[in-house]
Amino acid sequence: MLNTTAPTPLHPGAITQVAGIEVGHFTDVRRPTGCSVVIARAGAVAGVDVRGAAPGTRETDLLAPENLVSEVHAIMLAGGSAWGLDAASGAVRWLEEQGVGLDVGVARLPLVPAAVLFDLPVGDARIRPDAAAGYAACAAASSQAPAQGSVGAGAGAAVGKMFGMQHAMKGGIGSASVRVAGVTVGALIACNAVGDVVDPATGLPLAGARSADGRGLRDTRLALLAGEPPHPLLAGSNTTIGVIATDARLTKVQAKRLAMSGHDGLARSINPVHTMSDGDTLFALATGRAAQHPGMMVLATMAAEAVARATVNAVLAARAVQLADGSALPAHADLHGLG
């Protein structure tokens, strides 16, 4: 039977409530796949933390605290596995046209780190985000609350693949924010996890591996602990990627710590997380627009909360998609009879 409990409401806020942040999506409906960009035109102090064992990234070494450049101008999140990294090149071109970038004397050089997720099983794998897609995402960017669910980097995302794609559900992209003492922390998360997305308050799955009849949730954690063997997984065929942003003023070391703290939010909302088959990667951006600073203890708590809420929103807002073999990836809403 369908789940008859009331559907979980979306968490409020968005990463664009952080002053100086814009978000744009490009969705290629042919497959579907896409990319999402987080822009800080004036530059933002940045950090990154990679916890998954199979990441696909660009320019992450630049963000190491011991390295020279502190600020970047955008972060690109994309589907398409390693091919999707090409979307960052389109963002670089668009930002250069806008006069945004690091002044290197002879030009302004936009710095755009990126991370990708593996969504190739959804539709024709020959269709993936490219430089034109990244350019289009930038052209669509604004400070308005971004669309959530099956758009941008979350267009082809799926979750709950531990026991095979035939039991999986639709993932997506979500955003949320929290505000404390005049400072805002927001997150944008594209969730393509091998594990389930769970309600942090209860630990119960919201979307993930489905039961044999496809009409309920199996609860991957309990199934694994009961001895049910996982389906053979291709390394790197999953991944949750995202961006945390704050208007607090941070050093590069503090930005790194904020990215690290954000993974606590993934651990609350995805189970299992940071696996050998995931490339979980979180970036952090600090625009420095707020006059206040509540301290790193509070900011870290806010970052974990924003990430957890955004991850939940990613699956709550997702919509079902048809696969190439004629089967479907249902969404959270479908299990409640709302799809």
mmCIF file of C-alpha atoms in Angstrom:
data_model
loop_
_atom_site.group_PDB
_atom_site.id
_atom_site.type_symbol
_atom_site.label_atom_id
_atom_site.label_comp_id
_atom_site.label_asym_id
_atom_site.label_seq_id
_atom_site.Cartn_x
_atom_site.Cartn_y
_atom_site.Cartn_z
ATOM 1 C CA MET A 1 0.000 0.000 0.000
ATOM 2 C CA LEU A 2 1.012 3.599 -0.453
ATOM 3 C CA ASN A 3 2.434 5.443 2.507
ATOM 4 C CA THR A 4 -0.540 7.223 4.068
ATOM 5 C CA THR A 5 1.348 9.502 6.444
ATOM 6 C CA ALA A 6 1.300 13.218 5.689
ATOM 7 C CA PRO A 7 4.094 14.342 3.340
ATOM 8 C CA THR A 8 6.930 16.285 4.931
ATOM 9 C CA PRO A 9 6.806 20.042 4.176
ATOM 10 C CA LEU A 10 9.745 21.819 2.548
ATOM 11 C CA HIS A 11 12.166 23.594 4.847
ATOM 12 C CA PRO A 12 12.204 27.389 4.430
ATOM 13 C CA GLY A 13 14.892 29.685 3.092
ATOM 14 C CA ALA A 14 17.452 29.435 0.317
ATOM 15 C CA ILE A 15 21.158 29.959 -0.247
ATOM 16 C CA THR A 16 20.294 33.158 -2.120
ATOM 17 C CA GLN A 17 19.253 34.766 1.163
ATOM 18 C CA VAL A 18 23.001 35.138 1.745
ATOM 19 C CA ALA A 19 23.953 38.621 0.553
ATOM 20 C CA GLY A 20 26.136 38.514 -2.558
ATOM 21 C CA ILE A 21 24.998 35.062 -3.745
ATOM 22 C CA GLU A 22 23.163 34.210 -6.972
ATOM 23 C CA VAL A 23 22.058 30.801 -8.283
ATOM 24 C CA GLY A 24 21.221 29.637 -11.774
ATOM 25 C CA HIS A 25 20.148 26.273 -13.217
ATOM 26 C CA PHE A 26 20.349 24.744 -16.672
ATOM 27 C CA THR A 27 18.209 21.652 -17.222
ATOM 28 C CA ASP A 28 18.561 19.487 -20.313
ATOM 29 C CA VAL A 29 15.169 17.804 -20.558
ATOM 30 C CA ARG A 30 16.308 15.374 -23.269
ATOM 31 C CA ARG A 31 17.842 12.983 -20.708
ATOM 32 C CA PRO A 32 17.358 14.644 -18.131
ATOM 33 C CA THR A 33 20.579 16.146 -16.723
ATOM 34 C CA GLY A 34 21.871 19.614 -15.980
ATOM 35 C CA CYS A 35 24.054 21.929 -13.956
ATOM 36 C CA SER A 36 23.673 24.547 -11.253
ATOM 37 C CA VAL A 37 25.953 27.488 -10.523
ATOM 38 C CA VAL A 38 26.429 29.523 -7.346
ATOM 39 C CA ILE A 39 27.866 32.937 -8.223
ATOM 40 C CA ALA A 40 29.632 35.455 -5.983
ATOM 41 C CA ARG A 41 30.364 38.300 -8.398
ATOM 42 C CA ALA A 42 32.394 40.284 -5.897
ATOM 43 C CA GLY A 43 34.352 37.185 -4.904
ATOM 44 C CA ALA A 44 34.014 35.036 -1.806
ATOM 45 C CA VAL A 45 36.538 33.375 0.481
ATOM 46 C CA ALA A 46 36.223 29.674 -0.257
ATOM 47 C CA GLY A 47 36.932 26.232 1.161
ATOM 48 C CA VAL A 48 36.136 22.648 0.257
ATOM 49 C CA ASP A 49 35.928 19.280 1.972
ATOM 50 C CA VAL A 50 35.723 15.967 0.103
ATOM 51 C CA ARG A 51 34.468 12.979 2.115
ATOM 52 C CA GLY A 52 33.329 10.538 -0.552
ATOM 53 C CA ALA A 53 35.842 8.051 -1.966
ATOM 54 C CA ALA A 54 35.046 8.676 -5.637
ATOM 55 C CA PRO A 55 34.906 12.438 -6.286
ATOM 56 C CA GLY A 56 34.874 14.277 -9.591
ATOM 57 C CA THR A 57 36.183 17.803 -9.046
ATOM 58 C CA ARG A 58 37.981 20.796 -10.545
ATOM 59 C CA GLU A 59 40.148 23.465 -8.826
ATOM 60 C CA THR A 60 39.850 21.973 -5.331
ATOM 61 C CA ASP A 61 43.622 22.253 -4.737
ATOM 62 C CA LEU A 62 43.250 25.998 -5.205
ATOM 63 C CA LEU A 63 41.074 26.069 -2.084
ATOM 64 C CA ALA A 64 43.578 24.444 0.276
ATOM 65 C CA PRO A 65 44.223 26.930 3.118
ATOM 66 C CA GLU A 66 47.969 26.915 2.486
ATOM 67 C CA ASN A 67 47.575 27.945 -1.154
ATOM 68 C CA LEU A 68 47.716 31.524 -2.409
ATOM 69 C CA VAL A 69 44.350 32.637 -3.776
ATOM 70 C CA SER A 70 41.593 33.111 -1.166
ATOM 71 C CA GLU A 71 38.563 34.102 -3.232
ATOM 72 C CA VAL A 72 36.615 32.467 -6.036
ATOM 73 C CA HIS A 73 33.798 33.830 -8.172
ATOM 74 C CA ALA A 74 31.495 30.842 -8.653
ATOM 75 C CA ILE A 75 31.023 27.157 -7.890
ATOM 76 C CA MET A 76 29.643 24.817 -10.538
ATOM 77 C CA LEU A 77 27.666 21.677 -9.673
ATOM 78 C CA ALA A 78 26.863 19.373 -12.579
ATOM 79 C CA GLY A 79 25.576 16.000 -13.665
ATOM 80 C CA GLY A 80 27.275 13.989 -16.376
ATOM 81 C CA SER A 81 30.090 12.518 -14.278
ATOM 82 C CA ALA A 82 33.575 13.702 -15.334
ATOM 83 C CA TRP A 83 32.219 15.012 -18.633
ATOM 84 C CA GLY A 84 30.123 17.489 -16.662
ATOM 85 C CA LEU A 85 33.225 19.302 -15.418
ATOM 86 C CA ASP A 86 33.218 21.047 -18.794
ATOM 87 C CA ALA A 87 30.284 23.150 -17.547
ATOM 88 C CA ALA A 88 32.720 25.170 -15.423
ATOM 89 C CA SER A 89 34.447 26.384 -18.600
ATOM 90 C CA GLY A 90 31.189 27.948 -19.723
ATOM 91 C CA ALA A 91 30.867 29.706 -16.385
ATOM 92 C CA VAL A 92 34.391 31.079 -16.745
ATOM 93 C CA ARG A 93 33.500 32.487 -20.174
ATOM 94 C CA TRP A 94 30.278 34.091 -18.929
ATOM 95 C CA LEU A 95 31.935 35.650 -15.889
ATOM 96 C CA GLU A 96 34.761 37.036 -18.008
ATOM 97 C CA GLU A 97 32.192 38.704 -20.259
ATOM 98 C CA GLN A 98 30.705 40.325 -17.150
ATOM 99 C CA GLY A 99 34.092 41.646 -16.057
ATOM 100 C CA VAL A 100 34.173 39.304 -13.052
ATOM 101 C CA GLY A 101 37.406 37.659 -11.979
ATOM 102 C CA LEU A 102 40.818 37.949 -10.388
ATOM 103 C CA ASP A 103 42.802 40.886 -11.773
ATOM 104 C CA VAL A 104 45.966 39.344 -13.215
ATOM 105 C CA GLY A 105 47.117 42.513 -14.931
ATOM 106 C CA VAL A 106 46.357 41.600 -18.532
ATOM 107 C CA ALA A 107 42.850 40.203 -17.869
ATOM 108 C CA ARG A 108 40.330 39.282 -15.220
ATOM 109 C CA LEU A 109 40.474 35.544 -14.532
ATOM 110 C CA PRO A 110 37.257 33.998 -13.124
ATOM 111 C CA LEU A 111 37.955 31.204 -10.645
ATOM 112 C CA VAL A 112 35.287 28.485 -10.766
ATOM 113 C CA PRO A 113 35.824 25.266 -8.798
ATOM 114 C CA ALA A 114 33.403 22.482 -9.645
ATOM 115 C CA ALA A 115 32.092 19.080 -8.622
ATOM 116 C CA VAL A 116 30.048 16.533 -10.558
ATOM 117 C CA LEU A 117 27.695 13.677 -9.837
ATOM 118 C CA PHE A 118 27.068 10.458 -11.771
ATOM 119 C CA ASP A 119 23.627 10.528 -13.378
ATOM 120 C CA LEU A 120 24.464 8.618 -16.573
ATOM 121 C CA PRO A 121 21.982 5.709 -16.026
ATOM 122 C CA VAL A 122 19.072 8.156 -16.380
ATOM 123 C CA GLY A 123 18.441 8.452 -20.123
ATOM 124 C CA ASP A 124 21.001 8.739 -22.934
ATOM 125 C CA ALA A 125 24.459 8.914 -21.342
ATOM 126 C CA ARG A 126 25.784 10.711 -24.425
ATOM 127 C CA ILE A 127 23.819 13.796 -23.324
ATOM 128 C CA ARG A 128 25.632 15.612 -20.508
ATOM 129 C CA PRO A 129 26.299 19.185 -19.376
ATOM 130 C CA ASP A 130 28.940 21.021 -21.402
ATOM 131 C CA ALA A 131 30.382 24.534 -21.547
ATOM 132 C CA ALA A 132 27.226 25.841 -23.217
ATOM 133 C CA ALA A 133 25.158 24.427 -20.355
ATOM 134 C CA GLY A 134 27.380 26.138 -17.772
ATOM 135 C CA TYR A 135 27.112 29.412 -19.667
ATOM 136 C CA ALA A 136 23.312 29.106 -19.764
ATOM 137 C CA ALA A 137 23.139 28.406 -16.018
ATOM 138 C CA CYS A 138 25.091 31.614 -15.355
ATOM 139 C CA ALA A 139 22.870 33.617 -17.696
ATOM 140 C CA ALA A 140 19.840 32.379 -15.737
ATOM 141 C CA ALA A 141 21.301 33.184 -12.319
ATOM 142 C CA SER A 142 19.622 35.589 -9.917
ATOM 143 C CA SER A 143 19.276 36.339 -6.237
ATOM 144 C CA GLN A 144 15.751 34.904 -6.220
ATOM 145 C CA ALA A 145 15.110 31.625 -4.425
ATOM 146 C CA PRO A 146 16.199 28.877 -6.842
ATOM 147 C CA ALA A 147 13.935 26.145 -8.148
ATOM 148 C CA GLN A 148 14.278 22.846 -6.301
ATOM 149 C CA GLY A 149 13.839 19.179 -7.115
ATOM 150 C CA SER A 150 14.365 17.744 -10.583
ATOM 151 C CA VAL A 151 16.232 20.698 -12.067
ATOM 152 C CA GLY A 152 19.826 21.702 -12.739
ATOM 153 C CA ALA A 153 22.423 19.387 -11.238
ATOM 154 C CA GLY A 154 19.596 17.413 -9.643
ATOM 155 C CA ALA A 155 17.688 16.749 -12.871
ATOM 156 C CA GLY A 156 19.023 13.212 -13.285
ATOM 157 C CA ALA A 157 19.833 12.456 -9.659
ATOM 158 C CA ALA A 158 18.622 9.288 -7.943
ATOM 159 C CA VAL A 159 18.804 7.996 -4.362
ATOM 160 C CA GLY A 160 18.459 4.633 -2.644
ATOM 161 C CA LYS A 161 20.502 2.583 -5.125
ATOM 162 C CA MET A 162 21.971 0.125 -2.623
ATOM 163 C CA PHE A 163 19.830 -2.725 -3.930
ATOM 164 C CA GLY A 164 19.788 -1.731 -7.598
ATOM 165 C CA MET A 165 18.309 1.044 -9.732
ATOM 166 C CA GLN A 166 15.072 -0.918 -10.051
ATOM 167 C CA HIS A 167 14.413 -0.145 -6.380
ATOM 168 C CA ALA A 168 15.752 3.455 -6.377
ATOM 169 C CA MET A 169 13.897 6.765 -6.239
ATOM 170 C CA LYS A 170 14.304 10.220 -7.689
ATOM 171 C CA GLY A 171 16.850 12.524 -6.074
ATOM 172 C CA GLY A 172 17.222 16.202 -6.831
ATOM 173 C CA ILE A 173 18.597 19.550 -5.731
ATOM 174 C CA GLY A 174 17.460 21.499 -2.701
ATOM 175 C CA SER A 175 18.210 24.690 -0.850
ATOM 176 C CA ALA A 176 17.597 26.043 2.641
ATOM 177 C CA SER A 177 18.983 28.663 5.016
ATOM 178 C CA VAL A 178 19.109 29.580 8.688
ATOM 179 C CA ARG A 179 19.692 32.974 10.304
ATOM 180 C CA VAL A 180 21.121 33.639 13.758
ATOM 181 C CA ALA A 181 22.188 36.963 15.297
ATOM 182 C CA GLY A 182 22.130 38.855 12.005
ATOM 183 C CA VAL A 183 24.143 36.230 10.072
ATOM 184 C CA THR A 184 22.776 33.883 7.401
ATOM 185 C CA VAL A 185 24.073 30.472 6.342
ATOM 186 C CA GLY A 186 22.498 28.782 3.337
ATOM 187 C CA ALA A 187 23.102 25.608 1.369
ATOM 188 C CA LEU A 188 22.440 24.255 -2.122
ATOM 189 C CA ILE A 189 22.665 20.447 -2.268
ATOM 190 C CA ALA A 190 22.405 18.102 -5.258
ATOM 191 C CA CYS A 191 21.621 14.675 -3.837
ATOM 192 C CA ASN A 192 22.465 11.565 -5.867
ATOM 193 C CA ALA A 193 23.300 9.314 -2.913
ATOM 194 C CA VAL A 194 23.573 5.537 -2.897
ATOM 195 C CA GLY A 195 21.913 5.665 0.516
ATOM 196 C CA ASP A 196 18.478 6.811 1.685
ATOM 197 C CA VAL A 197 17.551 10.401 2.477
ATOM 198 C CA VAL A 198 16.151 10.407 5.991
ATOM 199 C CA ASP A 199 14.288 12.818 8.228
ATOM 200 C CA PRO A 200 16.962 14.130 10.637
ATOM 201 C CA ALA A 201 14.355 14.466 13.385
ATOM 202 C CA THR A 202 13.243 10.827 13.291
ATOM 203 C CA GLY A 203 15.863 8.906 11.295
ATOM 204 C CA LEU A 204 13.076 7.479 9.132
ATOM 205 C CA PRO A 205 13.619 7.391 5.351
ATOM 206 C CA LEU A 206 11.882 9.946 3.162
ATOM 207 C CA ALA A 207 13.185 8.617 -0.152
ATOM 208 C CA GLY A 208 15.493 5.716 -0.910
ATOM 209 C CA ALA A 209 15.541 2.008 -1.612
ATOM 210 C CA ARG A 210 12.000 0.768 -2.092
ATOM 211 C CA SER A 211 10.448 -2.460 -0.945
ATOM 212 C CA ALA A 212 10.046 -5.398 -3.332
ATOM 213 C CA ASP A 213 6.581 -4.251 -4.447
ATOM 214 C CA GLY A 214 7.916 -0.734 -5.040
ATOM 215 C CA ARG A 215 5.208 0.934 -2.960
ATOM 216 C CA GLY A 216 7.063 1.472 0.312
ATOM 217 C CA LEU A 217 10.530 2.166 1.674
ATOM 218 C CA ARG A 218 12.887 -0.639 2.628
ATOM 219 C CA ASP A 219 15.117 1.405 5.025
ATOM 220 C CA THR A 220 18.607 0.677 3.718
ATOM 221 C CA ARG A 221 20.257 0.919 7.124
ATOM 222 C CA LEU A 222 18.011 -1.688 8.693
ATOM 223 C CA ALA A 223 18.195 -3.923 5.623
ATOM 224 C CA LEU A 224 21.999 -3.943 5.649
ATOM 225 C CA LEU A 225 22.120 -4.601 9.391
ATOM 226 C CA ALA A 226 19.690 -7.489 8.900
ATOM 227 C CA GLY A 227 22.156 -9.088 6.484
ATOM 228 C CA GLU A 228 20.574 -8.190 3.156
ATOM 229 C CA PRO A 229 23.475 -8.030 0.653
ATOM 230 C CA PRO A 230 23.948 -4.797 -1.311
ATOM 231 C CA HIS A 231 23.772 -4.796 -5.091
ATOM 232 C CA PRO A 232 27.231 -4.602 -6.733
ATOM 233 C CA LEU A 233 28.002 -0.891 -7.078
ATOM 234 C CA LEU A 234 30.189 0.858 -9.617
ATOM 235 C CA ALA A 235 32.621 3.154 -7.793
ATOM 236 C CA GLY A 236 31.721 6.794 -8.310
ATOM 237 C CA SER A 237 28.231 6.032 -9.595
ATOM 238 C CA ASN A 238 26.643 8.144 -6.859
ATOM 239 C CA THR A 239 27.528 11.381 -5.016
ATOM 240 C CA THR A 240 26.037 14.299 -3.104
ATOM 241 C CA ILE A 241 27.595 17.658 -3.927
ATOM 242 C CA GLY A 242 26.809 21.135 -2.725
ATOM 243 C CA VAL A 243 27.677 24.635 -1.631
ATOM 244 C CA ILE A 244 27.394 26.281 1.772
ATOM 245 C CA ALA A 245 27.391 30.085 1.805
ATOM 246 C CA THR A 246 27.431 32.673 4.568
ATOM 247 C CA ASP A 247 27.537 36.440 4.739
ATOM 248 C CA ALA A 248 29.916 36.259 7.718
ATOM 249 C CA ARG A 249 33.521 37.293 7.176
ATOM 250 C CA LEU A 250 35.776 34.213 7.255
ATOM 251 C CA THR A 251 39.406 33.363 6.697
ATOM 252 C CA LYS A 252 40.295 30.604 4.253
ATOM 253 C CA VAL A 253 40.959 28.250 7.157
ATOM 254 C CA GLN A 254 37.537 29.011 8.617
ATOM 255 C CA ALA A 255 35.888 28.457 5.221
ATOM 256 C CA LYS A 256 37.479 25.022 5.120
ATOM 257 C CA ARG A 257 36.128 24.258 8.590
ATOM 258 C CA LEU A 258 32.655 25.408 7.521
ATOM 259 C CA ALA A 259 32.731 22.978 4.594
ATOM 260 C CA MET A 260 33.810 20.213 6.963
ATOM 261 C CA SER A 261 30.959 21.005 9.345
ATOM 262 C CA GLY A 262 28.469 20.833 6.505
ATOM 263 C CA HIS A 263 29.172 17.120 6.140
ATOM 264 C CA ASP A 264 27.598 16.643 9.571
ATOM 265 C CA GLY A 265 24.369 17.734 7.891
ATOM 266 C CA LEU A 266 24.828 15.092 5.199
ATOM 267 C CA ALA A 267 25.374 12.475 7.896
ATOM 268 C CA ARG A 268 22.075 13.459 9.532
ATOM 269 C CA SER A 269 20.079 13.342 6.307
ATOM 270 C CA ILE A 270 21.685 10.493 4.281
ATOM 271 C CA ASN A 271 22.216 6.923 5.479
ATOM 272 C CA PRO A 272 24.659 5.469 4.600
ATOM 273 C CA VAL A 273 26.784 8.431 3.507
ATOM 274 C CA HIS A 274 30.404 9.037 2.394
ATOM 275 C CA THR A 275 30.665 5.527 0.965
ATOM 276 C CA MET A 276 33.260 4.047 -1.383
ATOM 277 C CA SER A 277 30.758 4.556 -4.212
ATOM 278 C CA ASP A 278 29.996 8.219 -3.406
ATOM 279 C CA GLY A 279 32.091 11.298 -4.177
ATOM 280 C CA ASP A 280 30.493 13.556 -1.557
ATOM 281 C CA THR A 281 31.955 17.066 -1.847
ATOM 282 C CA LEU A 282 30.943 20.317 -0.144
ATOM 283 C CA PHE A 283 32.231 23.814 -0.893
ATOM 284 C CA ALA A 284 31.923 26.823 1.412
ATOM 285 C CA LEU A 285 31.722 30.486 0.398
ATOM 286 C CA ALA A 286 31.933 33.541 2.666
ATOM 287 C CA THR A 287 30.858 36.855 1.128
ATOM 288 C CA GLY A 288 31.714 38.918 4.233
ATOM 289 C CA ARG A 289 28.662 41.175 3.854
ATOM 290 C CA ALA A 290 27.430 40.819 7.460
ATOM 291 C CA ALA A 291 28.755 43.127 10.153
ATOM 292 C CA GLN A 292 28.315 40.451 12.827
ATOM 293 C CA HIS A 293 30.139 37.195 13.453
ATOM 294 C CA PRO A 294 28.573 34.735 15.914
ATOM 295 C CA GLY A 295 31.731 32.612 16.165
ATOM 296 C CA MET A 296 32.682 29.402 14.435
ATOM 297 C CA MET A 297 30.804 27.169 16.887
ATOM 298 C CA VAL A 298 27.505 28.778 15.917
ATOM 299 C CA LEU A 299 28.376 29.014 12.221
ATOM 300 C CA ALA A 300 29.317 25.336 12.105
ATOM 301 C CA THR A 301 26.008 24.402 13.722
ATOM 302 C CA MET A 302 24.160 26.577 11.215
ATOM 303 C CA ALA A 303 26.035 25.021 8.288
ATOM 304 C CA ALA A 304 25.173 21.460 9.314
ATOM 305 C CA GLU A 305 21.531 22.427 9.794
ATOM 306 C CA ALA A 306 21.276 24.218 6.429
ATOM 307 C CA VAL A 307 22.860 21.253 4.630
ATOM 308 C CA ALA A 308 20.532 18.738 6.290
ATOM 309 C CA ARG A 309 17.455 20.802 5.446
ATOM 310 C CA ALA A 310 18.563 21.396 1.856
ATOM 311 C CA THR A 311 19.223 17.673 1.367
ATOM 312 C CA VAL A 312 15.734 16.833 2.581
ATOM 313 C CA ASN A 313 14.261 19.509 0.295
ATOM 314 C CA ALA A 314 16.082 17.954 -2.657
ATOM 315 C CA VAL A 315 13.982 14.780 -2.471
ATOM 316 C CA LEU A 316 10.771 16.386 -1.238
ATOM 317 C CA ALA A 317 10.678 18.665 -4.288
ATOM 318 C CA ALA A 318 11.763 15.974 -6.784
ATOM 319 C CA ARG A 319 9.409 14.544 -9.370
ATOM 320 C CA ALA A 320 9.355 11.095 -10.982
ATOM 321 C CA VAL A 321 11.310 10.434 -14.160
ATOM 322 C CA GLN A 322 11.052 7.710 -16.790
ATOM 323 C CA LEU A 323 14.163 5.607 -17.466
ATOM 324 C CA ALA A 324 15.385 4.445 -20.859
ATOM 325 C CA ASP A 325 14.206 0.868 -20.225
ATOM 326 C CA GLY A 326 10.653 2.059 -19.608
ATOM 327 C CA SER A 327 10.795 1.802 -15.819
ATOM 328 C CA ALA A 328 10.399 4.835 -13.582
ATOM 329 C CA LEU A 329 12.145 6.475 -10.667
ATOM 330 C CA PRO A 330 9.276 7.534 -8.401
ATOM 331 C CA ALA A 331 9.600 10.513 -6.093
ATOM 332 C CA HIS A 332 8.697 11.139 -2.459
ATOM 333 C CA ALA A 333 5.366 12.595 -3.542
ATOM 334 C CA ASP A 334 4.446 9.397 -5.402
ATOM 335 C CA LEU A 335 4.722 7.298 -2.247
ATOM 336 C CA HIS A 336 2.148 9.630 -0.713
ATOM 337 C CA GLY A 337 -0.155 9.430 -3.717
ATOM 338 C CA LEU A 338 0.604 13.034 -4.666
ATOM 339 C CA GLY A 339 2.776 12.461 -7.751
#
